[in-house]
mmCIF file with all atom_site columns, C-alpha atoms in Angstrom:
data_model
loop_
_atom_site.group_PDB
_atom_site.id
_atom_site.type_symbol
_atom_site.label_atom_id
_atom_site.label_alt_id
_atom_site.label_comp_id
_atom_site.label_asym_id
_atom_site.label_entity_id
_atom_site.label_seq_id
_atom_site.pdbx_PDB_ins_code
_atom_site.Cartn_x
_atom_site.Cartn_y
_atom_site.Cartn_z
_atom_site.occupancy
_atom_site.B_iso_or_equiv
_atom_site.pdbx_formal_charge
_atom_site.auth_seq_id
_atom_site.auth_comp_id
_atom_site.auth_asym_id
_atom_site.auth_atom_id
_atom_site.pdbx_PDB_model_num
ATOM 1   C CA . MET A 1 1   ? -18.352 11.158  -2.493  1.00 80.00 ? 1   MET A CA 1
ATOM 2   C CA . GLY A 1 2   ? -14.501 12.138  -1.989  1.00 80.00 ? 2   GLY A CA 1
ATOM 3   C CA . ARG A 1 3   ? -15.143 13.157  1.388   1.00 85.00 ? 3   ARG A CA 1
ATOM 4   C CA . PHE A 1 4   ? -16.767 10.015  2.618   1.00 92.00 ? 4   PHE A CA 1
ATOM 5   C CA . LEU A 1 5   ? -14.637 7.869   0.773   1.00 94.00 ? 5   LEU A CA 1
ATOM 6   C CA . GLN A 1 6   ? -11.646 9.513   2.277   1.00 94.00 ? 6   GLN A CA 1
ATOM 7   C CA . VAL A 1 7   ? -13.238 8.723   5.969   1.00 93.00 ? 7   VAL A CA 1
ATOM 8   C CA . ALA A 1 8   ? -14.565 5.132   5.108   1.00 95.00 ? 8   ALA A CA 1
ATOM 9   C CA . GLY A 1 9   ? -10.847 4.680   3.651   1.00 96.00 ? 9   GLY A CA 1
ATOM 10  C CA . LEU A 1 10  ? -9.824  5.862   7.156   1.00 96.00 ? 10  LEU A CA 1
ATOM 11  C CA . ALA A 1 11  ? -11.858 4.176   9.059   1.00 97.00 ? 11  ALA A CA 1
ATOM 12  C CA . PHE A 1 12  ? -11.283 0.818   7.949   1.00 97.00 ? 12  PHE A CA 1
ATOM 13  C CA . GLY A 1 13  ? -7.735  0.946   7.507   1.00 97.00 ? 13  GLY A CA 1
ATOM 14  C CA . LEU A 1 14  ? -7.651  1.946   11.173  1.00 97.00 ? 14  LEU A CA 1
ATOM 15  C CA . ILE A 1 15  ? -9.855  -0.923  12.267  1.00 97.00 ? 15  ILE A CA 1
ATOM 16  C CA . ALA A 1 16  ? -8.105  -3.656  9.748   1.00 97.00 ? 16  ALA A CA 1
ATOM 17  C CA . LEU A 1 17  ? -4.521  -2.408  10.963  1.00 98.00 ? 17  LEU A CA 1
ATOM 18  C CA . VAL A 1 18  ? -5.244  -2.402  14.750  1.00 97.00 ? 18  VAL A CA 1
ATOM 19  C CA . LEU A 1 19  ? -7.212  -5.698  14.179  1.00 97.00 ? 19  LEU A CA 1
ATOM 20  C CA . GLN A 1 20  ? -4.244  -7.161  12.862  1.00 97.00 ? 20  GLN A CA 1
ATOM 21  C CA . PHE A 1 21  ? -1.646  -6.364  14.953  1.00 98.00 ? 21  PHE A CA 1
ATOM 22  C CA . CYS A 1 22  ? -3.754  -7.221  17.953  1.00 97.00 ? 22  CYS A CA 1
ATOM 23  C CA . ILE A 1 23  ? -4.208  -10.534 16.340  1.00 97.00 ? 23  ILE A CA 1
ATOM 24  C CA . THR A 1 24  ? -0.615  -10.948 14.810  1.00 96.00 ? 24  THR A CA 1
ATOM 25  C CA . ILE A 1 25  ? 1.667   -10.290 17.863  1.00 97.00 ? 25  ILE A CA 1
ATOM 26  C CA . PRO A 1 26  ? -0.108  -13.386 20.194  1.00 96.00 ? 26  PRO A CA 1
ATOM 27  C CA . ALA A 1 27  ? 0.071   -15.153 17.008  1.00 95.00 ? 27  ALA A CA 1
ATOM 28  C CA . SER A 1 28  ? 3.874   -14.492 15.940  1.00 95.00 ? 28  SER A CA 1
ATOM 29  C CA . MET A 1 29  ? 4.637   -15.015 19.650  1.00 95.00 ? 29  MET A CA 1
ATOM 30  C CA . GLU A 1 30  ? 3.066   -18.382 19.971  1.00 95.00 ? 30  GLU A CA 1
ATOM 31  C CA . ALA A 1 31  ? 5.060   -19.118 16.922  1.00 91.00 ? 31  ALA A CA 1
ATOM 32  C CA . GLY A 1 32  ? 8.056   -18.872 19.039  1.00 91.00 ? 32  GLY A CA 1
ATOM 33  C CA . ARG A 1 33  ? 9.035   -15.239 18.341  1.00 93.00 ? 33  ARG A CA 1
ATOM 34  C CA . GLY A 1 34  ? 9.842   -12.811 20.969  1.00 94.00 ? 34  GLY A CA 1
ATOM 35  C CA . LEU A 1 35  ? 7.747   -9.214  21.678  1.00 96.00 ? 35  LEU A CA 1
ATOM 36  C CA . LEU A 1 36  ? 10.212  -7.070  19.751  1.00 95.00 ? 36  LEU A CA 1
ATOM 37  C CA . GLY A 1 37  ? 10.697  -9.712  17.168  1.00 94.00 ? 37  GLY A CA 1
ATOM 38  C CA . SER A 1 38  ? 6.973   -10.103 16.459  1.00 96.00 ? 38  SER A CA 1
ATOM 39  C CA . ILE A 1 39  ? 6.152   -6.501  16.251  1.00 96.00 ? 39  ILE A CA 1
ATOM 40  C CA . VAL A 1 40  ? 8.945   -6.256  13.712  1.00 96.00 ? 40  VAL A CA 1
ATOM 41  C CA . PHE A 1 41  ? 7.686   -9.414  11.956  1.00 96.00 ? 41  PHE A CA 1
ATOM 42  C CA . TYR A 1 42  ? 4.105   -6.875  11.510  1.00 97.00 ? 42  TYR A CA 1
ATOM 43  C CA . PHE A 1 43  ? 5.831   -4.010  10.534  1.00 97.00 ? 43  PHE A CA 1
ATOM 44  C CA . SER A 1 44  ? 7.662   -6.186  8.038   1.00 96.00 ? 44  SER A CA 1
ATOM 45  C CA . PHE A 1 45  ? 4.776   -6.338  5.267   1.00 97.00 ? 45  PHE A CA 1
ATOM 46  C CA . PHE A 1 46  ? 4.318   -4.238  2.170   1.00 97.00 ? 46  PHE A CA 1
ATOM 47  C CA . THR A 1 47  ? 0.761   -4.674  2.829   1.00 97.00 ? 47  THR A CA 1
ATOM 48  C CA . ILE A 1 48  ? 1.036   -3.261  6.138   1.00 98.00 ? 48  ILE A CA 1
ATOM 49  C CA . LEU A 1 49  ? 3.214   -0.182  5.456   1.00 98.00 ? 49  LEU A CA 1
ATOM 50  C CA . THR A 1 50  ? 1.573   0.657   2.449   1.00 98.00 ? 50  THR A CA 1
ATOM 51  C CA . ASN A 1 51  ? -1.435  0.704   4.593   1.00 98.00 ? 51  ASN A CA 1
ATOM 52  C CA . ILE A 1 52  ? -0.429  2.714   6.992   1.00 97.00 ? 52  ILE A CA 1
ATOM 53  C CA . GLY A 1 53  ? 0.731   5.280   4.237   1.00 97.00 ? 53  GLY A CA 1
ATOM 54  C CA . ALA A 1 54  ? -2.743  5.115   3.061   1.00 97.00 ? 54  ALA A CA 1
ATOM 55  C CA . VAL A 1 55  ? -4.145  5.922   6.721   1.00 96.00 ? 55  VAL A CA 1
ATOM 56  C CA . LEU A 1 56  ? -1.896  8.759   6.892   1.00 95.00 ? 56  LEU A CA 1
ATOM 57  C CA . VAL A 1 57  ? -2.865  10.483  3.720   1.00 95.00 ? 57  VAL A CA 1
ATOM 58  C CA . HIS A 1 58  ? -6.755  10.445  4.539   1.00 94.00 ? 58  HIS A CA 1
ATOM 59  C CA . THR A 1 59  ? -5.440  11.938  8.110   1.00 92.00 ? 59  THR A CA 1
ATOM 60  C CA . SER A 1 60  ? -3.270  14.257  6.788   1.00 91.00 ? 60  SER A CA 1
ATOM 61  C CA . LEU A 1 61  ? -6.300  15.846  4.797   1.00 87.00 ? 61  LEU A CA 1
ATOM 62  C CA . LEU A 1 62  ? -8.929  15.651  7.326   1.00 83.00 ? 62  LEU A CA 1
ATOM 63  C CA . SER A 1 63  ? -9.542  19.128  8.052   1.00 72.00 ? 63  SER A CA 1
ATOM 64  C CA . PRO A 1 64  ? -12.313 20.786  6.332   1.00 69.00 ? 64  PRO A CA 1
ATOM 65  C CA . ALA A 1 65  ? -10.681 23.977  5.781   1.00 56.00 ? 65  ALA A CA 1
ATOM 66  C CA . GLY A 1 66  ? -7.997  22.247  3.568   1.00 58.00 ? 66  GLY A CA 1
ATOM 67  C CA . TYR A 1 67  ? -5.412  22.758  6.558   1.00 57.00 ? 67  TYR A CA 1
ATOM 68  C CA . ALA A 1 68  ? -2.654  19.478  5.927   1.00 66.00 ? 68  ALA A CA 1
ATOM 69  C CA . TRP A 1 69  ? -2.276  18.043  9.242   1.00 72.00 ? 69  TRP A CA 1
ATOM 70  C CA . LEU A 1 70  ? 0.662   15.914  7.797   1.00 78.00 ? 70  LEU A CA 1
ATOM 71  C CA . PRO A 1 71  ? 2.708   17.724  5.393   1.00 82.00 ? 71  PRO A CA 1
ATOM 72  C CA . ALA A 1 72  ? 4.674   15.548  4.036   1.00 83.00 ? 72  ALA A CA 1
ATOM 73  C CA . PHE A 1 73  ? 1.617   13.009  3.095   1.00 87.00 ? 73  PHE A CA 1
ATOM 74  C CA . ALA A 1 74  ? -0.889  15.697  1.737   1.00 84.00 ? 74  ALA A CA 1
ATOM 75  C CA . GLY A 1 75  ? 1.008   16.376  -1.505  1.00 89.00 ? 75  GLY A CA 1
ATOM 76  C CA . PRO A 1 76  ? -0.057  15.651  -5.001  1.00 90.00 ? 76  PRO A CA 1
ATOM 77  C CA . ARG A 1 77  ? 2.599   13.465  -5.526  1.00 93.00 ? 77  ARG A CA 1
ATOM 78  C CA . MET A 1 78  ? 2.212   11.053  -2.166  1.00 94.00 ? 78  MET A CA 1
ATOM 79  C CA . ARG A 1 79  ? -1.208  10.686  -2.905  1.00 94.00 ? 79  ARG A CA 1
ATOM 80  C CA . ALA A 1 80  ? -0.274  9.320   -6.085  1.00 96.00 ? 80  ALA A CA 1
ATOM 81  C CA . GLY A 1 81  ? 2.581   7.431   -4.940  1.00 96.00 ? 81  GLY A CA 1
ATOM 82  C CA . VAL A 1 82  ? 0.016   5.752   -2.013  1.00 97.00 ? 82  VAL A CA 1
ATOM 83  C CA . ALA A 1 83  ? -2.043  5.238   -5.187  1.00 97.00 ? 83  ALA A CA 1
ATOM 84  C CA . VAL A 1 84  ? 0.260   3.251   -7.195  1.00 97.00 ? 84  VAL A CA 1
ATOM 85  C CA . SER A 1 85  ? 1.638   1.113   -4.079  1.00 98.00 ? 85  SER A CA 1
ATOM 86  C CA . ILE A 1 86  ? -1.781  0.207   -2.396  1.00 98.00 ? 86  ILE A CA 1
ATOM 87  C CA . THR A 1 87  ? -2.797  -0.719  -6.085  1.00 98.00 ? 87  THR A CA 1
ATOM 88  C CA . LEU A 1 88  ? 0.343   -3.296  -6.263  1.00 98.00 ? 88  LEU A CA 1
ATOM 89  C CA . VAL A 1 89  ? -0.710  -4.760  -2.962  1.00 97.00 ? 89  VAL A CA 1
ATOM 90  C CA . SER A 1 90  ? -4.071  -5.943  -4.062  1.00 97.00 ? 90  SER A CA 1
ATOM 91  C CA . ILE A 1 91  ? -2.815  -7.296  -7.465  1.00 97.00 ? 91  ILE A CA 1
ATOM 92  C CA . VAL A 1 92  ? 0.099   -8.716  -6.337  1.00 96.00 ? 92  VAL A CA 1
ATOM 93  C CA . TYR A 1 93  ? -2.347  -10.678 -3.709  1.00 96.00 ? 93  TYR A CA 1
ATOM 94  C CA . VAL A 1 94  ? -4.932  -10.900 -5.746  1.00 95.00 ? 94  VAL A CA 1
ATOM 95  C CA . THR A 1 95  ? -2.790  -12.811 -8.731  1.00 94.00 ? 95  THR A CA 1
ATOM 96  C CA . VAL A 1 96  ? 0.140   -14.628 -6.347  1.00 92.00 ? 96  VAL A CA 1
ATOM 97  C CA . LEU A 1 97  ? -0.347  -15.047 -2.487  1.00 92.00 ? 97  LEU A CA 1
ATOM 98  C CA . ALA A 1 98  ? -4.587  -15.701 -2.274  1.00 90.00 ? 98  ALA A CA 1
ATOM 99  C CA . ARG A 1 99  ? -3.609  -18.669 -3.192  1.00 90.00 ? 99  ARG A CA 1
ATOM 100 C CA . LEU A 1 100 ? -1.081  -19.663 -0.941  1.00 88.00 ? 100 LEU A CA 1
ATOM 101 C CA . TRP A 1 101 ? -3.147  -19.798 2.123   1.00 86.00 ? 101 TRP A CA 1
ATOM 102 C CA . HIS A 1 102 ? -6.798  -19.578 3.580   1.00 87.00 ? 102 HIS A CA 1
ATOM 103 C CA . PRO A 1 103 ? -7.165  -17.732 6.392   1.00 88.00 ? 103 PRO A CA 1
ATOM 104 C CA . GLN A 1 104 ? -10.066 -17.739 8.742   1.00 92.00 ? 104 GLN A CA 1
ATOM 105 C CA . GLY A 1 105 ? -11.694 -16.355 11.251  1.00 94.00 ? 105 GLY A CA 1
ATOM 106 C CA . LEU A 1 106 ? -10.461 -12.648 11.783  1.00 95.00 ? 106 LEU A CA 1
ATOM 107 C CA . PHE A 1 107 ? -7.524  -13.478 9.554   1.00 95.00 ? 107 PHE A CA 1
ATOM 108 C CA . LEU A 1 108 ? -9.871  -13.454 7.528   1.00 95.00 ? 108 LEU A CA 1
ATOM 109 C CA . LEU A 1 109 ? -11.527 -10.481 7.668   1.00 96.00 ? 109 LEU A CA 1
ATOM 110 C CA . CYS A 1 110 ? -7.919  -8.071  8.172   1.00 96.00 ? 110 CYS A CA 1
ATOM 111 C CA . ASP A 1 111 ? -7.227  -10.012 4.969   1.00 96.00 ? 111 ASP A CA 1
ATOM 112 C CA . VAL A 1 112 ? -10.192 -9.205  2.912   1.00 96.00 ? 112 VAL A CA 1
ATOM 113 C CA . LEU A 1 113 ? -9.807  -5.269  4.525   1.00 97.00 ? 113 LEU A CA 1
ATOM 114 C CA . LEU A 1 114 ? -6.274  -4.766  3.623   1.00 97.00 ? 114 LEU A CA 1
ATOM 115 C CA . HIS A 1 115 ? -6.309  -6.170  0.476   1.00 97.00 ? 115 HIS A CA 1
ATOM 116 C CA . TYR A 1 116 ? -9.571  -5.632  -1.024  1.00 97.00 ? 116 TYR A CA 1
ATOM 117 C CA . VAL A 1 117 ? -11.410 -2.851  0.471   1.00 97.00 ? 117 VAL A CA 1
ATOM 118 C CA . THR A 1 118 ? -8.965  -0.113  1.751   1.00 97.00 ? 118 THR A CA 1
ATOM 119 C CA . PRO A 1 119 ? -6.830  -0.037  -1.556  1.00 97.00 ? 119 PRO A CA 1
ATOM 120 C CA . VAL A 1 120 ? -10.698 0.145   -3.870  1.00 97.00 ? 120 VAL A CA 1
ATOM 121 C CA . LEU A 1 121 ? -11.357 2.736   -1.564  1.00 97.00 ? 121 LEU A CA 1
ATOM 122 C CA . PHE A 1 122 ? -8.549  4.543   -1.658  1.00 97.00 ? 122 PHE A CA 1
ATOM 123 C CA . VAL A 1 123 ? -7.966  4.642   -5.603  1.00 97.00 ? 123 VAL A CA 1
ATOM 124 C CA . LEU A 1 124 ? -11.438 5.566   -5.712  1.00 96.00 ? 124 LEU A CA 1
ATOM 125 C CA . TRP A 1 125 ? -11.177 8.542   -3.827  1.00 96.00 ? 125 TRP A CA 1
ATOM 126 C CA . TRP A 1 126 ? -7.929  9.365   -5.616  1.00 95.00 ? 126 TRP A CA 1
ATOM 127 C CA . LEU A 1 127 ? -9.589  9.185   -8.782  1.00 93.00 ? 127 LEU A CA 1
ATOM 128 C CA . ILE A 1 128 ? -12.414 11.524  -7.569  1.00 92.00 ? 128 ILE A CA 1
ATOM 129 C CA . ALA A 1 129 ? -11.049 13.611  -4.557  1.00 88.00 ? 129 ALA A CA 1
ATOM 130 C CA . GLY A 1 130 ? -6.952  13.074  -4.782  1.00 86.00 ? 130 GLY A CA 1
ATOM 131 C CA . ALA A 1 131 ? -5.892  13.706  -8.588  1.00 87.00 ? 131 ALA A CA 1
ATOM 132 C CA . ASP A 1 132 ? -5.301  16.933  -9.972  1.00 88.00 ? 132 ASP A CA 1
ATOM 133 C CA . GLY A 1 133 ? -2.909  16.772  -12.473 1.00 89.00 ? 133 GLY A CA 1
ATOM 134 C CA . ARG A 1 134 ? 0.077   18.146  -10.743 1.00 91.00 ? 134 ARG A CA 1
ATOM 135 C CA . THR A 1 135 ? 1.852   14.726  -10.998 1.00 93.00 ? 135 THR A CA 1
ATOM 136 C CA . ARG A 1 136 ? 5.121   14.811  -12.961 1.00 94.00 ? 136 ARG A CA 1
ATOM 137 C CA . TRP A 1 137 ? 7.177   12.291  -14.877 1.00 94.00 ? 137 TRP A CA 1
ATOM 138 C CA . ARG A 1 138 ? 10.022  12.384  -12.719 1.00 95.00 ? 138 ARG A CA 1
ATOM 139 C CA . ASP A 1 139 ? 8.001   11.319  -9.699  1.00 95.00 ? 139 ASP A CA 1
ATOM 140 C CA . ILE A 1 140 ? 8.104   7.833   -10.991 1.00 96.00 ? 140 ILE A CA 1
ATOM 141 C CA . SER A 1 141 ? 11.536  7.517   -9.996  1.00 95.00 ? 141 SER A CA 1
ATOM 142 C CA . TRP A 1 142 ? 10.733  9.313   -6.320  1.00 95.00 ? 142 TRP A CA 1
ATOM 143 C CA . TRP A 1 143 ? 8.269   6.691   -6.130  1.00 96.00 ? 143 TRP A CA 1
ATOM 144 C CA . MET A 1 144 ? 10.190  3.366   -7.205  1.00 96.00 ? 144 MET A CA 1
ATOM 145 C CA . LEU A 1 145 ? 12.074  4.261   -3.907  1.00 96.00 ? 145 LEU A CA 1
ATOM 146 C CA . TYR A 1 146 ? 9.883   2.835   -2.272  1.00 97.00 ? 146 TYR A CA 1
ATOM 147 C CA . PRO A 1 147 ? 9.523   -0.622  -3.617  1.00 96.00 ? 147 PRO A CA 1
ATOM 148 C CA . VAL A 1 148 ? 13.244  -1.367  -4.168  1.00 96.00 ? 148 VAL A CA 1
ATOM 149 C CA . ALA A 1 149 ? 13.660  -0.352  -0.626  1.00 97.00 ? 149 ALA A CA 1
ATOM 150 C CA . TYR A 1 150 ? 11.769  -2.369  0.902   1.00 97.00 ? 150 TYR A CA 1
ATOM 151 C CA . LEU A 1 151 ? 13.246  -5.145  -1.256  1.00 96.00 ? 151 LEU A CA 1
ATOM 152 C CA . ALA A 1 152 ? 16.071  -4.190  -0.158  1.00 96.00 ? 152 ALA A CA 1
ATOM 153 C CA . TYR A 1 153 ? 14.981  -4.518  3.658   1.00 96.00 ? 153 TYR A CA 1
ATOM 154 C CA . ALA A 1 154 ? 13.228  -8.151  3.259   1.00 96.00 ? 154 ALA A CA 1
ATOM 155 C CA . LEU A 1 155 ? 16.010  -9.589  1.359   1.00 95.00 ? 155 LEU A CA 1
ATOM 156 C CA . THR A 1 156 ? 18.867  -8.198  4.233   1.00 94.00 ? 156 THR A CA 1
ATOM 157 C CA . ARG A 1 157 ? 16.471  -9.140  7.344   1.00 94.00 ? 157 ARG A CA 1
ATOM 158 C CA . ALA A 1 158 ? 15.358  -12.516 5.850   1.00 93.00 ? 158 ALA A CA 1
ATOM 159 C CA . PRO A 1 159 ? 18.928  -14.330 6.173   1.00 92.00 ? 159 PRO A CA 1
ATOM 160 C CA . LEU A 1 160 ? 19.399  -12.918 9.867   1.00 90.00 ? 160 LEU A CA 1
ATOM 161 C CA . ALA A 1 161 ? 15.335  -13.387 10.844  1.00 89.00 ? 161 ALA A CA 1
ATOM 162 C CA . GLY A 1 162 ? 15.293  -16.499 9.167   1.00 90.00 ? 162 GLY A CA 1
ATOM 163 C CA . GLU A 1 163 ? 12.281  -15.997 6.911   1.00 92.00 ? 163 GLU A CA 1
ATOM 164 C CA . VAL A 1 164 ? 10.652  -13.968 4.339   1.00 93.00 ? 164 VAL A CA 1
ATOM 165 C CA . PRO A 1 165 ? 7.519   -12.063 4.496   1.00 93.00 ? 165 PRO A CA 1
ATOM 166 C CA . TYR A 1 166 ? 6.176   -13.226 1.298   1.00 95.00 ? 166 TYR A CA 1
ATOM 167 C CA . PRO A 1 167 ? 7.249   -16.795 -0.390  1.00 93.00 ? 167 PRO A CA 1
ATOM 168 C CA . PHE A 1 168 ? 8.571   -15.616 -3.697  1.00 93.00 ? 168 PHE A CA 1
ATOM 169 C CA . LEU A 1 169 ? 11.420  -13.949 -1.920  1.00 93.00 ? 169 LEU A CA 1
ATOM 170 C CA . ASP A 1 170 ? 12.611  -16.797 -0.223  1.00 93.00 ? 170 ASP A CA 1
ATOM 171 C CA . VAL A 1 171 ? 16.232  -17.018 -1.802  1.00 94.00 ? 171 VAL A CA 1
ATOM 172 C CA . ALA A 1 172 ? 16.678  -20.346 0.753   1.00 90.00 ? 172 ALA A CA 1
ATOM 173 C CA . LYS A 1 173 ? 14.007  -22.270 -0.757  1.00 91.00 ? 173 LYS A CA 1
ATOM 174 C CA . ASN A 1 174 ? 13.050  -20.922 -4.481  1.00 93.00 ? 174 ASN A CA 1
ATOM 175 C CA . GLY A 1 175 ? 17.066  -19.600 -5.319  1.00 94.00 ? 175 GLY A CA 1
ATOM 176 C CA . ALA A 1 176 ? 18.597  -16.138 -6.065  1.00 94.00 ? 176 ALA A CA 1
ATOM 177 C CA . ALA A 1 177 ? 17.424  -16.579 -9.691  1.00 96.00 ? 177 ALA A CA 1
ATOM 178 C CA . SER A 1 178 ? 13.739  -17.694 -9.196  1.00 95.00 ? 178 SER A CA 1
ATOM 179 C CA . VAL A 1 179 ? 13.733  -14.852 -6.678  1.00 95.00 ? 179 VAL A CA 1
ATOM 180 C CA . ALA A 1 180 ? 15.816  -12.276 -8.681  1.00 96.00 ? 180 ALA A CA 1
ATOM 181 C CA . THR A 1 181 ? 12.643  -13.131 -11.810 1.00 96.00 ? 181 THR A CA 1
ATOM 182 C CA . ALA A 1 182 ? 9.839   -12.652 -9.459  1.00 95.00 ? 182 ALA A CA 1
ATOM 183 C CA . ALA A 1 183 ? 11.206  -9.299  -8.143  1.00 95.00 ? 183 ALA A CA 1
ATOM 184 C CA . LEU A 1 184 ? 12.151  -8.036  -11.644 1.00 96.00 ? 184 LEU A CA 1
ATOM 185 C CA . ALA A 1 185 ? 8.152   -9.022  -12.396 1.00 96.00 ? 185 ALA A CA 1
ATOM 186 C CA . VAL A 1 186 ? 6.829   -7.226  -9.800  1.00 96.00 ? 186 VAL A CA 1
ATOM 187 C CA . THR A 1 187 ? 8.718   -3.930  -10.077 1.00 95.00 ? 187 THR A CA 1
ATOM 188 C CA . ALA A 1 188 ? 7.860   -3.785  -13.763 1.00 96.00 ? 188 ALA A CA 1
ATOM 189 C CA . MET A 1 189 ? 4.287   -4.323  -12.732 1.00 97.00 ? 189 MET A CA 1
ATOM 190 C CA . PHE A 1 190 ? 4.946   -1.495  -10.380 1.00 97.00 ? 190 PHE A CA 1
ATOM 191 C CA . LEU A 1 191 ? 6.148   1.207   -13.088 1.00 97.00 ? 191 LEU A CA 1
ATOM 192 C CA . MET A 1 192 ? 3.370   -0.177  -15.514 1.00 97.00 ? 192 MET A CA 1
ATOM 193 C CA . ILE A 1 193 ? 1.051   1.387   -12.762 1.00 97.00 ? 193 ILE A CA 1
ATOM 194 C CA . CYS A 1 194 ? 3.059   4.455   -11.960 1.00 97.00 ? 194 CYS A CA 1
ATOM 195 C CA . VAL A 1 195 ? 2.771   5.372   -15.964 1.00 97.00 ? 195 VAL A CA 1
ATOM 196 C CA . VAL A 1 196 ? -0.727  4.442   -15.575 1.00 97.00 ? 196 VAL A CA 1
ATOM 197 C CA . ALA A 1 197 ? -1.166  6.707   -12.886 1.00 96.00 ? 197 ALA A CA 1
ATOM 198 C CA . VAL A 1 198 ? 0.502   9.456   -14.052 1.00 96.00 ? 198 VAL A CA 1
ATOM 199 C CA . PHE A 1 199 ? -1.458  9.338   -17.627 1.00 95.00 ? 199 PHE A CA 1
ATOM 200 C CA . VAL A 1 200 ? -5.005  9.009   -14.826 1.00 95.00 ? 200 VAL A CA 1
ATOM 201 C CA . ASP A 1 201 ? -3.911  11.987  -12.961 1.00 94.00 ? 201 ASP A CA 1
ATOM 202 C CA . HIS A 1 202 ? -3.778  14.410  -15.929 1.00 91.00 ? 202 HIS A CA 1
ATOM 203 C CA . GLY A 1 203 ? -6.574  12.491  -17.552 1.00 91.00 ? 203 GLY A CA 1
ATOM 204 C CA . VAL A 1 204 ? -8.722  13.354  -14.385 1.00 87.00 ? 204 VAL A CA 1
ATOM 205 C CA . ALA A 1 205 ? -7.541  17.012  -14.302 1.00 80.00 ? 205 ALA A CA 1
ATOM 206 C CA . ARG A 1 206 ? -8.622  17.756  -17.830 1.00 81.00 ? 206 ARG A CA 1
ATOM 207 C CA . LEU A 1 207 ? -11.815 16.434  -17.410 1.00 78.00 ? 207 LEU A CA 1
ATOM 208 C CA . ARG A 1 208 ? -12.738 18.040  -14.229 1.00 70.00 ? 208 ARG A CA 1
ATOM 209 C CA . THR A 1 209 ? -11.359 21.303  -16.033 1.00 69.00 ? 209 THR A CA 1
ATOM 210 C CA . ASN A 1 210 ? -13.811 20.754  -19.228 1.00 67.00 ? 210 ASN A CA 1
ATOM 211 C CA . ASP A 1 211 ? -16.477 20.332  -16.369 1.00 57.00 ? 211 ASP A CA 1
ATOM 212 C CA . VAL A 1 212 ? -16.080 23.618  -15.257 1.00 51.00 ? 212 VAL A CA 1
ATOM 213 C CA . ARG A 1 213 ? -16.243 25.251  -18.720 1.00 52.00 ? 213 ARG A CA 1
#
């Protein structure tokens, strides 16, 4: 089952990322951005970056012999960190972003794949095959670097590009206090998911140990 979820997650992830790229770049250029600006725009979404991370984790563990093709993405800390991040992607989209726009056609397909299908497949794979009890509480500080660095990037880019990837990060429209509150809320949610992930990782490992006995 774990192998099936891994291959399915990799396949759906690649399809969604490539398709999203193919439809985003022309639409972005029609909106007035240049080619380079459109590419930067595409890679400026937390959803895209996190789904790329999930694809790289799946790819790193494809070898049936257990050889890590991409060692940096094969370790337990990275696997759990991506599981945390892609869970955040789905939760924030479902609770905040889904009601703010109504995609159609291929945009809708990519929307469903990137925010619903790939997160579910990755988390299920992690629970069945990726979690092994080797995460540590200190790993949380390492996982937190990703959303904090992304937030810094998004806020730094905003006045230069005149746009933000997500509406709740728009200081010009919402004000600094509102953006700070939203950022703190998302960060707190991420931290809660991190804590749950460590508990779950250790719990899954104990269950497997008991099953072996």
